[in-house]
mmCIF file with all atom_site columns, C-alpha atoms in Angstrom:
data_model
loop_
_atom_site.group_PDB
_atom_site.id
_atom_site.type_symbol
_atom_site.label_atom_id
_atom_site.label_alt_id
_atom_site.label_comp_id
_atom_site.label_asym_id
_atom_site.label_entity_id
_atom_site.label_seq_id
_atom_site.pdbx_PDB_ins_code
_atom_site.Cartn_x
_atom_site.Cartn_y
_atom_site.Cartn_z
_atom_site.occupancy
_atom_site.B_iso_or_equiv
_atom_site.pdbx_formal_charge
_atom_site.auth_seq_id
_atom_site.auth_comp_id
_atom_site.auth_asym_id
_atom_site.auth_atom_id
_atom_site.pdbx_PDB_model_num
ATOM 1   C CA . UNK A 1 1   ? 28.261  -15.672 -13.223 1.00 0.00 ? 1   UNK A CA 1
ATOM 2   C CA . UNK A 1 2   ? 24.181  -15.338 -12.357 1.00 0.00 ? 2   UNK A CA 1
ATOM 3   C CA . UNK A 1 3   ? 23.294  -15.465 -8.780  1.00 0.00 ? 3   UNK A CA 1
ATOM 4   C CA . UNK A 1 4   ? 20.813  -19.002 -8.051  1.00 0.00 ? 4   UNK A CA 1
ATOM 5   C CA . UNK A 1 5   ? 17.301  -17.078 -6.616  1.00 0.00 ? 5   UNK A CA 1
ATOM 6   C CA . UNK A 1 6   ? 17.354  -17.345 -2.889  1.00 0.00 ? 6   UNK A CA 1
ATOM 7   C CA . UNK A 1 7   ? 15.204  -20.723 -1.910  1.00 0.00 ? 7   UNK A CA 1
ATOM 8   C CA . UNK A 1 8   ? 11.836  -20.429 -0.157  1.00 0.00 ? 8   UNK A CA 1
ATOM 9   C CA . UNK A 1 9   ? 13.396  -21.176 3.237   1.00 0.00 ? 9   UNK A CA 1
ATOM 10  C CA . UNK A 1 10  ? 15.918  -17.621 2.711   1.00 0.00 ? 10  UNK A CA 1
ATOM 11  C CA . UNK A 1 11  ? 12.820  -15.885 2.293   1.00 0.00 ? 11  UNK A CA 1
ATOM 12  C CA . UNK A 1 12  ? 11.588  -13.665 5.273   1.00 0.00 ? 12  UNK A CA 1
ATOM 13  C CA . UNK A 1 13  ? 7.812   -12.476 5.879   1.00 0.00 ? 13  UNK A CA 1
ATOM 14  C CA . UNK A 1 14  ? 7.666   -9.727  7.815   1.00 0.00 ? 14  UNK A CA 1
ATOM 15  C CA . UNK A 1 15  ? 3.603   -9.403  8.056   1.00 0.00 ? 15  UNK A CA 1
ATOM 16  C CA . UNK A 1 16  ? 2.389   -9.494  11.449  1.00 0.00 ? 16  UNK A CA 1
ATOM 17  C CA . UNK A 1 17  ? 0.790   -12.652 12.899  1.00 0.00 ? 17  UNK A CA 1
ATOM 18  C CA . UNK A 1 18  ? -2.033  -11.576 14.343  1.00 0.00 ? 18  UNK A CA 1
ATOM 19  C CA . UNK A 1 19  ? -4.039  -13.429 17.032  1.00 0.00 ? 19  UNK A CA 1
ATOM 20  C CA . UNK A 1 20  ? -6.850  -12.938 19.043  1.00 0.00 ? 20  UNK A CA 1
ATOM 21  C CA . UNK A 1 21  ? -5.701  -12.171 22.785  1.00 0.00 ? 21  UNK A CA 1
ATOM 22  C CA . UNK A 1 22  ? -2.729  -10.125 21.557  1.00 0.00 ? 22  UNK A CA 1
ATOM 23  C CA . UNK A 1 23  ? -2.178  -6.764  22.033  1.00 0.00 ? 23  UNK A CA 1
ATOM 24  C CA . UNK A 1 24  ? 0.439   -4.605  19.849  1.00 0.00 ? 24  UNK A CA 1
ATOM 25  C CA . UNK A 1 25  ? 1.445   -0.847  20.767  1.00 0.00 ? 25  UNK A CA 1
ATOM 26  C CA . UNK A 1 26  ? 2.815   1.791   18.740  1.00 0.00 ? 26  UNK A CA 1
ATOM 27  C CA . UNK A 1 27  ? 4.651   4.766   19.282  1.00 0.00 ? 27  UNK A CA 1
ATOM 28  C CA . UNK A 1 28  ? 3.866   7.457   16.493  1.00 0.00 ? 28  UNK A CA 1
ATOM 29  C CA . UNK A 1 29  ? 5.457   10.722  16.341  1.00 0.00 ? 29  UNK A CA 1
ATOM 30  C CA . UNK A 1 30  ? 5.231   12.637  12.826  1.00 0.00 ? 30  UNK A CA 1
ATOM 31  C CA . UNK A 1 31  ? 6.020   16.159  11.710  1.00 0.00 ? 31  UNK A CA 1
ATOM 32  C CA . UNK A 1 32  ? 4.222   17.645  8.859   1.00 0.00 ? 32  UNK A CA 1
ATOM 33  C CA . UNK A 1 33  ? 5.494   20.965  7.275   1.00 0.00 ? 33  UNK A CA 1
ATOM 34  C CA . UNK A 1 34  ? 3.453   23.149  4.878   1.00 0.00 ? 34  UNK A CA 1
ATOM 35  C CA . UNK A 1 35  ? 4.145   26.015  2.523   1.00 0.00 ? 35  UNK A CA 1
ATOM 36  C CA . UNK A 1 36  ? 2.245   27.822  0.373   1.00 0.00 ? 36  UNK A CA 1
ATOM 37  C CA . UNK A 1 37  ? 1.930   31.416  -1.162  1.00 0.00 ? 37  UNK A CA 1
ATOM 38  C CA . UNK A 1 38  ? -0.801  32.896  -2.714  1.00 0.00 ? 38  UNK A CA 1
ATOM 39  C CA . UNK A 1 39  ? -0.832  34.122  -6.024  1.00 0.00 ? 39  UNK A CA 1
ATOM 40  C CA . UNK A 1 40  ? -3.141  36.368  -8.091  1.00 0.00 ? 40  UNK A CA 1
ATOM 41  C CA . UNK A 1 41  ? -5.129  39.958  -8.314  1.00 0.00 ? 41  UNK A CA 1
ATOM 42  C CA . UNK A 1 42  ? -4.787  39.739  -4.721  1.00 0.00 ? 42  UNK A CA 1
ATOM 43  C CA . UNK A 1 43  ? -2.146  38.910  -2.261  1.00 0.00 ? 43  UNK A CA 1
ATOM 44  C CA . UNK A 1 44  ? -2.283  38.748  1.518   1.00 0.00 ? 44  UNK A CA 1
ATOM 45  C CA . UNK A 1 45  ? 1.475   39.304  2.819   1.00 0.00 ? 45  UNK A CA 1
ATOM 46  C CA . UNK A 1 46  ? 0.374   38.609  6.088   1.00 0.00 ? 46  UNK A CA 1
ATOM 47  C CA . UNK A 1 47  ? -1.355  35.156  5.240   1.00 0.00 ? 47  UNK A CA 1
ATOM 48  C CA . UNK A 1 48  ? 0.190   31.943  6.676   1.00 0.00 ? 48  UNK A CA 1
ATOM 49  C CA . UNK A 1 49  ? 3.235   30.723  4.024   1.00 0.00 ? 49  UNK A CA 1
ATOM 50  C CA . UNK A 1 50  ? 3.932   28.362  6.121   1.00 0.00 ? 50  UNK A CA 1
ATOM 51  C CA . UNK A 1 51  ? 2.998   25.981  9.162   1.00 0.00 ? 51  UNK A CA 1
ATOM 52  C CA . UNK A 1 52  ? 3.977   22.868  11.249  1.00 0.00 ? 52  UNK A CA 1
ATOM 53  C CA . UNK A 1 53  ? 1.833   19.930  13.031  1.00 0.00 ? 53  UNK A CA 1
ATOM 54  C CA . UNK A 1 54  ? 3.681   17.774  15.192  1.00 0.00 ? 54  UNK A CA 1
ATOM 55  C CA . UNK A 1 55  ? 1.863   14.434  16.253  1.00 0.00 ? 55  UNK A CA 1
ATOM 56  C CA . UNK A 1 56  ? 2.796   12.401  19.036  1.00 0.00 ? 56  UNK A CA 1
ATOM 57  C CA . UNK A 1 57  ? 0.588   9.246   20.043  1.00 0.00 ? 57  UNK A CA 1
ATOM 58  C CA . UNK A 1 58  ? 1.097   5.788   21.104  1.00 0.00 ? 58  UNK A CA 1
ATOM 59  C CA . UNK A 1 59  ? -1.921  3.709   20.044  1.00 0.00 ? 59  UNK A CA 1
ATOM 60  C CA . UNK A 1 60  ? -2.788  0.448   21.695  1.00 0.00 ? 60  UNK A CA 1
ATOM 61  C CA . UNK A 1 61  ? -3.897  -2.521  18.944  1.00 0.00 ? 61  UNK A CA 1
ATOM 62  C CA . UNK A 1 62  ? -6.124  -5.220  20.723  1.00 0.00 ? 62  UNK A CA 1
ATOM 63  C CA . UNK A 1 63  ? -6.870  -8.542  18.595  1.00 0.00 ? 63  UNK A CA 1
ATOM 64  C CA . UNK A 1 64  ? -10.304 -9.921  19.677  1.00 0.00 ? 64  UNK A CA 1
ATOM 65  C CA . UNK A 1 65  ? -11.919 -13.599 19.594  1.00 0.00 ? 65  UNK A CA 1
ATOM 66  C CA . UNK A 1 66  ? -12.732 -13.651 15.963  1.00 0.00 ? 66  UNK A CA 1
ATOM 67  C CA . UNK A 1 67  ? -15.980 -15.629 14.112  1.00 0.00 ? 67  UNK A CA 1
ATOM 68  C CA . UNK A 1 68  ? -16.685 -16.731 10.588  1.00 0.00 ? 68  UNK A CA 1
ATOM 69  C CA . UNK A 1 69  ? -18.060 -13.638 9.523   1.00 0.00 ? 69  UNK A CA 1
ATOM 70  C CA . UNK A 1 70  ? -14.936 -11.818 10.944  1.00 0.00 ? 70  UNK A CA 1
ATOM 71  C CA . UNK A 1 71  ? -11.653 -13.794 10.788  1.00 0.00 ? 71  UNK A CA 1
ATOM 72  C CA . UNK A 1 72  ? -9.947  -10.682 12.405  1.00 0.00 ? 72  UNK A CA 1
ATOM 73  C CA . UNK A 1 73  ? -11.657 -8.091  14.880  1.00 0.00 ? 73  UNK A CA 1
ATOM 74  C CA . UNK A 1 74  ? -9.325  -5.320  15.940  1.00 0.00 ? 74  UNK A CA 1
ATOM 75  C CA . UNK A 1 75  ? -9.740  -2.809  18.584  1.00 0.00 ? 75  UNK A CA 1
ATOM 76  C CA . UNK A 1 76  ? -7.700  0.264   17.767  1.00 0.00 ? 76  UNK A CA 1
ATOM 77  C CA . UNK A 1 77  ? -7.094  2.807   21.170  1.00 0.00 ? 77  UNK A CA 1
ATOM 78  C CA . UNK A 1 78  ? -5.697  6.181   21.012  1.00 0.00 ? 78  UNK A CA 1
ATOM 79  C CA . UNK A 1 79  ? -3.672  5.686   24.657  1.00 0.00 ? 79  UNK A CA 1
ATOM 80  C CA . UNK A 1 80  ? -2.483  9.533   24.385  1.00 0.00 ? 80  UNK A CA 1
ATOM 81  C CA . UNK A 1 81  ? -2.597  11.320  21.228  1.00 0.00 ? 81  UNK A CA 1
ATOM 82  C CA . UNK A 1 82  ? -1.422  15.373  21.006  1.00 0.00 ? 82  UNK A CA 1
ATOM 83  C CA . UNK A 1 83  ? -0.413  17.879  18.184  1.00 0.00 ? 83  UNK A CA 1
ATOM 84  C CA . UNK A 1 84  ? 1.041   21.182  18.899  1.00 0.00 ? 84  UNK A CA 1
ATOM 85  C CA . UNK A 1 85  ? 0.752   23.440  15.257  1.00 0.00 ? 85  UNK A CA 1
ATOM 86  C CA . UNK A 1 86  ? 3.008   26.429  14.715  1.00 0.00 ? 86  UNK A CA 1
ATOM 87  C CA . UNK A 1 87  ? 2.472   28.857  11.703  1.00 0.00 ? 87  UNK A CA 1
ATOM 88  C CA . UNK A 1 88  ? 4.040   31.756  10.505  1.00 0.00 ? 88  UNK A CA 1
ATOM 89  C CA . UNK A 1 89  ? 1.878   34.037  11.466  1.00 0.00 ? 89  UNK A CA 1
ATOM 90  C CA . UNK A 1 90  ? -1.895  33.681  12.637  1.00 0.00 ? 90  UNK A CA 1
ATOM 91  C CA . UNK A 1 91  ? -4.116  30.810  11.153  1.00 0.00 ? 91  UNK A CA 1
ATOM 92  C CA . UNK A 1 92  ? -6.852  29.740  13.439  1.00 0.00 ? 92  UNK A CA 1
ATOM 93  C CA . UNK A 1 93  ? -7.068  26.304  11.640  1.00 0.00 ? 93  UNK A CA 1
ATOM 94  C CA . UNK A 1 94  ? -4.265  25.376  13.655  1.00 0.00 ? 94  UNK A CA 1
ATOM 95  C CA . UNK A 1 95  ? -6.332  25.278  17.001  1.00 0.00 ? 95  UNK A CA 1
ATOM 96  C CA . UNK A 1 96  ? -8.335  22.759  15.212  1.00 0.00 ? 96  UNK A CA 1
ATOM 97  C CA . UNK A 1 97  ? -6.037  20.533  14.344  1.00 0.00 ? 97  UNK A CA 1
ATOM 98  C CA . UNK A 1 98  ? -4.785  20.469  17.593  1.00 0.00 ? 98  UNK A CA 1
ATOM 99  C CA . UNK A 1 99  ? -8.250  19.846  19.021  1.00 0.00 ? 99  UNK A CA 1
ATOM 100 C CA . UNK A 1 100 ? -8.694  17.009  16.894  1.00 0.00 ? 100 UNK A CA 1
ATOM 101 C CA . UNK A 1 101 ? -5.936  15.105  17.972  1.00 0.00 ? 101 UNK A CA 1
ATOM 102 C CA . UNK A 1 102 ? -6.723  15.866  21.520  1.00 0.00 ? 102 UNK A CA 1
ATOM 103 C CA . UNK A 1 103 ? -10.263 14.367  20.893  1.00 0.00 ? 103 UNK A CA 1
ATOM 104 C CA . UNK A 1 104 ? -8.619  10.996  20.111  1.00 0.00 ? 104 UNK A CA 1
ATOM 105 C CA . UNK A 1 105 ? -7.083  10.299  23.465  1.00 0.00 ? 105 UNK A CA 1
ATOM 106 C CA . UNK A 1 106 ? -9.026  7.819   24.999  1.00 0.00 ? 106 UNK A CA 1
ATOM 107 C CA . UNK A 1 107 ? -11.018 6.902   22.091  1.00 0.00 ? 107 UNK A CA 1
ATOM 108 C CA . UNK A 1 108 ? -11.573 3.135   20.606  1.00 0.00 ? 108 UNK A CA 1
ATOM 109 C CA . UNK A 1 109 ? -11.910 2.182   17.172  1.00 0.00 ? 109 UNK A CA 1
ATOM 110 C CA . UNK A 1 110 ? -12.776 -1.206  16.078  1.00 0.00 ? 110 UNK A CA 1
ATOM 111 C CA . UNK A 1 111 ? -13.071 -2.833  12.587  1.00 0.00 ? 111 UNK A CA 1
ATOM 112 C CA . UNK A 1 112 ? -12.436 -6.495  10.996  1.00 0.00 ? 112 UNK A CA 1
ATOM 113 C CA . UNK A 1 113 ? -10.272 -7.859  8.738   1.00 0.00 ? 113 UNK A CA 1
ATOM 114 C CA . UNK A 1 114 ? -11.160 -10.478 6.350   1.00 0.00 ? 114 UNK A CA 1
ATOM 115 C CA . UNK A 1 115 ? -9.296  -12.969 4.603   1.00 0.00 ? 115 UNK A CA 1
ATOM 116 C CA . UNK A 1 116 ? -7.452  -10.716 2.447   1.00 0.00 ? 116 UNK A CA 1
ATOM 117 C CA . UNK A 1 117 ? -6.539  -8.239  4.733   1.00 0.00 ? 117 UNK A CA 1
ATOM 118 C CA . UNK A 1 118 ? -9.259  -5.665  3.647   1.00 0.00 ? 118 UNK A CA 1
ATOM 119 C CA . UNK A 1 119 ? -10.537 -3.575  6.638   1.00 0.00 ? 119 UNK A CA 1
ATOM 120 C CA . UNK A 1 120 ? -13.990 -3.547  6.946   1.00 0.00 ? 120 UNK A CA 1
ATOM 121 C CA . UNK A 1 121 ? -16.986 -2.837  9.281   1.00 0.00 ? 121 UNK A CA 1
ATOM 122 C CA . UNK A 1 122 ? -15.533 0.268   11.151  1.00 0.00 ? 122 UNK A CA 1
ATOM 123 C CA . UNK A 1 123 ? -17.277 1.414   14.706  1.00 0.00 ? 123 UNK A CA 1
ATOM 124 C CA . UNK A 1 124 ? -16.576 4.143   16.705  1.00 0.00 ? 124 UNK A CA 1
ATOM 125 C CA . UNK A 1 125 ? -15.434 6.622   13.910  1.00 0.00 ? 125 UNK A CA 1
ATOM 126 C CA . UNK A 1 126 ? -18.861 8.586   14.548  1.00 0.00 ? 126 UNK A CA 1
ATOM 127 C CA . UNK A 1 127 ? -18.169 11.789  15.942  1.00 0.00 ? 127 UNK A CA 1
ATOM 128 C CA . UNK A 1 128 ? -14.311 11.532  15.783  1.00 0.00 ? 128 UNK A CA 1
ATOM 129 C CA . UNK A 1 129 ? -13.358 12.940  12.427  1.00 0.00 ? 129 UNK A CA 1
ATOM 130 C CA . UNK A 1 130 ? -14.782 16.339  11.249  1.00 0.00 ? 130 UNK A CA 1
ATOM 131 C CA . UNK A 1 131 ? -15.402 15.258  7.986   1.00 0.00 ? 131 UNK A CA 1
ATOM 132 C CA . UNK A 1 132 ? -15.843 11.457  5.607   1.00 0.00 ? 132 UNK A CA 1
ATOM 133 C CA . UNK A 1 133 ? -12.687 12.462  4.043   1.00 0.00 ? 133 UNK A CA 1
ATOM 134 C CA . UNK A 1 134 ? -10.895 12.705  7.037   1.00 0.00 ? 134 UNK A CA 1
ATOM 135 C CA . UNK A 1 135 ? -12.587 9.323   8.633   1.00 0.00 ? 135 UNK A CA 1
ATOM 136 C CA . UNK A 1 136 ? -11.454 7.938   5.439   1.00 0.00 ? 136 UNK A CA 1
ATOM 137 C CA . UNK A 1 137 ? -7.757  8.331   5.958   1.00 0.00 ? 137 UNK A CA 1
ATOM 138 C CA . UNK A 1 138 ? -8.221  6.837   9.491   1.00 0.00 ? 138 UNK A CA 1
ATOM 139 C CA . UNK A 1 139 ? -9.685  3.512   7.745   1.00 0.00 ? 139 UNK A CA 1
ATOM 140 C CA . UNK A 1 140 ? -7.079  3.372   5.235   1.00 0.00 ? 140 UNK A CA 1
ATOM 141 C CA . UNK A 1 141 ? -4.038  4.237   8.011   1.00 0.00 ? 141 UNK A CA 1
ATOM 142 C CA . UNK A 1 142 ? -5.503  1.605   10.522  1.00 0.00 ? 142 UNK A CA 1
ATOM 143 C CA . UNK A 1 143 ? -5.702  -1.141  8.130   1.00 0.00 ? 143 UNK A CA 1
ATOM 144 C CA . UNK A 1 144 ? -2.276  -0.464  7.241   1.00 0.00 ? 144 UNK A CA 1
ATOM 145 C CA . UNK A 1 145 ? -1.149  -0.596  10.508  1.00 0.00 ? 145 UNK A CA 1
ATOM 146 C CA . UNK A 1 146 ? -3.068  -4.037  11.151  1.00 0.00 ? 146 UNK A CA 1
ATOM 147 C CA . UNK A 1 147 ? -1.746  -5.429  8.852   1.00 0.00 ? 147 UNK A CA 1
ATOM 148 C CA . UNK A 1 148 ? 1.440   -3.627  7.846   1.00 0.00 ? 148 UNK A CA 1
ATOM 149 C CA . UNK A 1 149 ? 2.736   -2.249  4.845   1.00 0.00 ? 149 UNK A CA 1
ATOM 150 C CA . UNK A 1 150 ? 2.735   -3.898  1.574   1.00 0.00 ? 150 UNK A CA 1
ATOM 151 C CA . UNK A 1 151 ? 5.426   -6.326  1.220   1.00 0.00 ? 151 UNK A CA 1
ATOM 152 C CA . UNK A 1 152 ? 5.923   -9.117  -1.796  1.00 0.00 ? 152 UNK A CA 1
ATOM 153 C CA . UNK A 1 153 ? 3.996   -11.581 -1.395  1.00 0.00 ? 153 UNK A CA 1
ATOM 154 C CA . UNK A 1 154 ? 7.109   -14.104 -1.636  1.00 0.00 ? 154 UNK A CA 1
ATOM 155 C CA . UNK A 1 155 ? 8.618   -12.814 1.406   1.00 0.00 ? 155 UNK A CA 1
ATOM 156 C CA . UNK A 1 156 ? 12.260  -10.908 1.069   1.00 0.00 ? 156 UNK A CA 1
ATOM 157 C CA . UNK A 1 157 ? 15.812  -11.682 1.119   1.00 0.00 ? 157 UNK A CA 1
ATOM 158 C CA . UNK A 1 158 ? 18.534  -9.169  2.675   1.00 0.00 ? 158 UNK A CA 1
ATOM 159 C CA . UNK A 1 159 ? 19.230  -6.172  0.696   1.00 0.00 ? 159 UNK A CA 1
ATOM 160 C CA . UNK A 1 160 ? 16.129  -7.223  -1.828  1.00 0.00 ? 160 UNK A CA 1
ATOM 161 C CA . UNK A 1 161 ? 14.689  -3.530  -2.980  1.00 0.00 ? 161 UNK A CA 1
ATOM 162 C CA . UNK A 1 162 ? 10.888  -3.455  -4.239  1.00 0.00 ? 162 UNK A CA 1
ATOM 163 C CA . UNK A 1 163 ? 8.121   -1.441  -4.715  1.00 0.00 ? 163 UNK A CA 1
ATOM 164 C CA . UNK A 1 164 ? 4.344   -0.752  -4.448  1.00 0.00 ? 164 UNK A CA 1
ATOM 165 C CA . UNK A 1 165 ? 2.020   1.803   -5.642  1.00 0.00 ? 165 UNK A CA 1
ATOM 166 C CA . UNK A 1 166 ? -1.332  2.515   -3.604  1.00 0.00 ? 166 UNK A CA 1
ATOM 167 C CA . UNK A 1 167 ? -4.150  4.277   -5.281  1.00 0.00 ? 167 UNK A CA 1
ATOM 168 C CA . UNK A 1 168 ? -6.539  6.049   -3.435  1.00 0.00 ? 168 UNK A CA 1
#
């Protein structure tokens, strides 16, 4: 026998409401691992084959009084933010890293949303990130984290599986 599809009223969207006033906190803690090896006419055996960056942060989300040009304003705010980095053997790299996240702590980020969802308008990334690629991925993770991770559109029912591809 085929299962009747699940009415609208089954159906659960898990988006985030935002509004202005509200303020949303999130604990992030991530742990990246790396290996490599080197390869060709010359080898260092003493090069790093393999490192670690841990991330802990809890980042404060702020949703501001918002205006026709700017459905959405959010104000993004690194409340503590720390990596330690471990390697193998010595890789100086690591102490930037660590540095980097450091930097954060304290730091404010705002940027609107628009109808859509698409982040746009970014302040407060000058100076933060050493490099555009790098400011990059900290547009595309806070607009993720605005407005949360892409779900179908139709909302889900329990133990619904789906998919989504991002291209970047």
């Amino acid at each position: 026998p085929q299962r009747a599809a699940p009415s609208a009223q089954n159906r659960l969207h898990l988006a985030p409401k935002l509004v202005p006033g509200q303020s949303l906190r999130y604990q992030i803690d991530a742990r990246t691992l790396t290996t490599s090896r080197s390869t060709g006419r010359i080898e260092d055996p003493q090069g790093p084959s393999q490192s670690e960056v841990n991330l802990a942060a809890i980042v404060r989300l702020e949703i501001l009084a918002s205006s026709a040009a700017a459905p959405l304003r959010i104000r993004s705010t690194y409340e503590k933010s720390s990596a330690t980095a471990t390697s193998d053997s010595y890789d100086p790299s690591l102490a930037v890293i660590e540095e980097q996240y450091r930097k954060l702590e304290g730091r404010s980020i705002e940027f609107s949303l628009d109808a859509q969802g698409n982040p746009a308008n970014f302040s407060g990334l000058e100076g933060l990130f050493p490099d555009e690629k790098s400011a990059a991925a900290a547009r595309e993770w806070f607009s993720q984290i605005a407005t949360g991770v892409q779900l179908p559109r139709d909302g889900i029912v329990l133990g619904q599986t789906w998919s989504s591809v991002q291209n970047n």
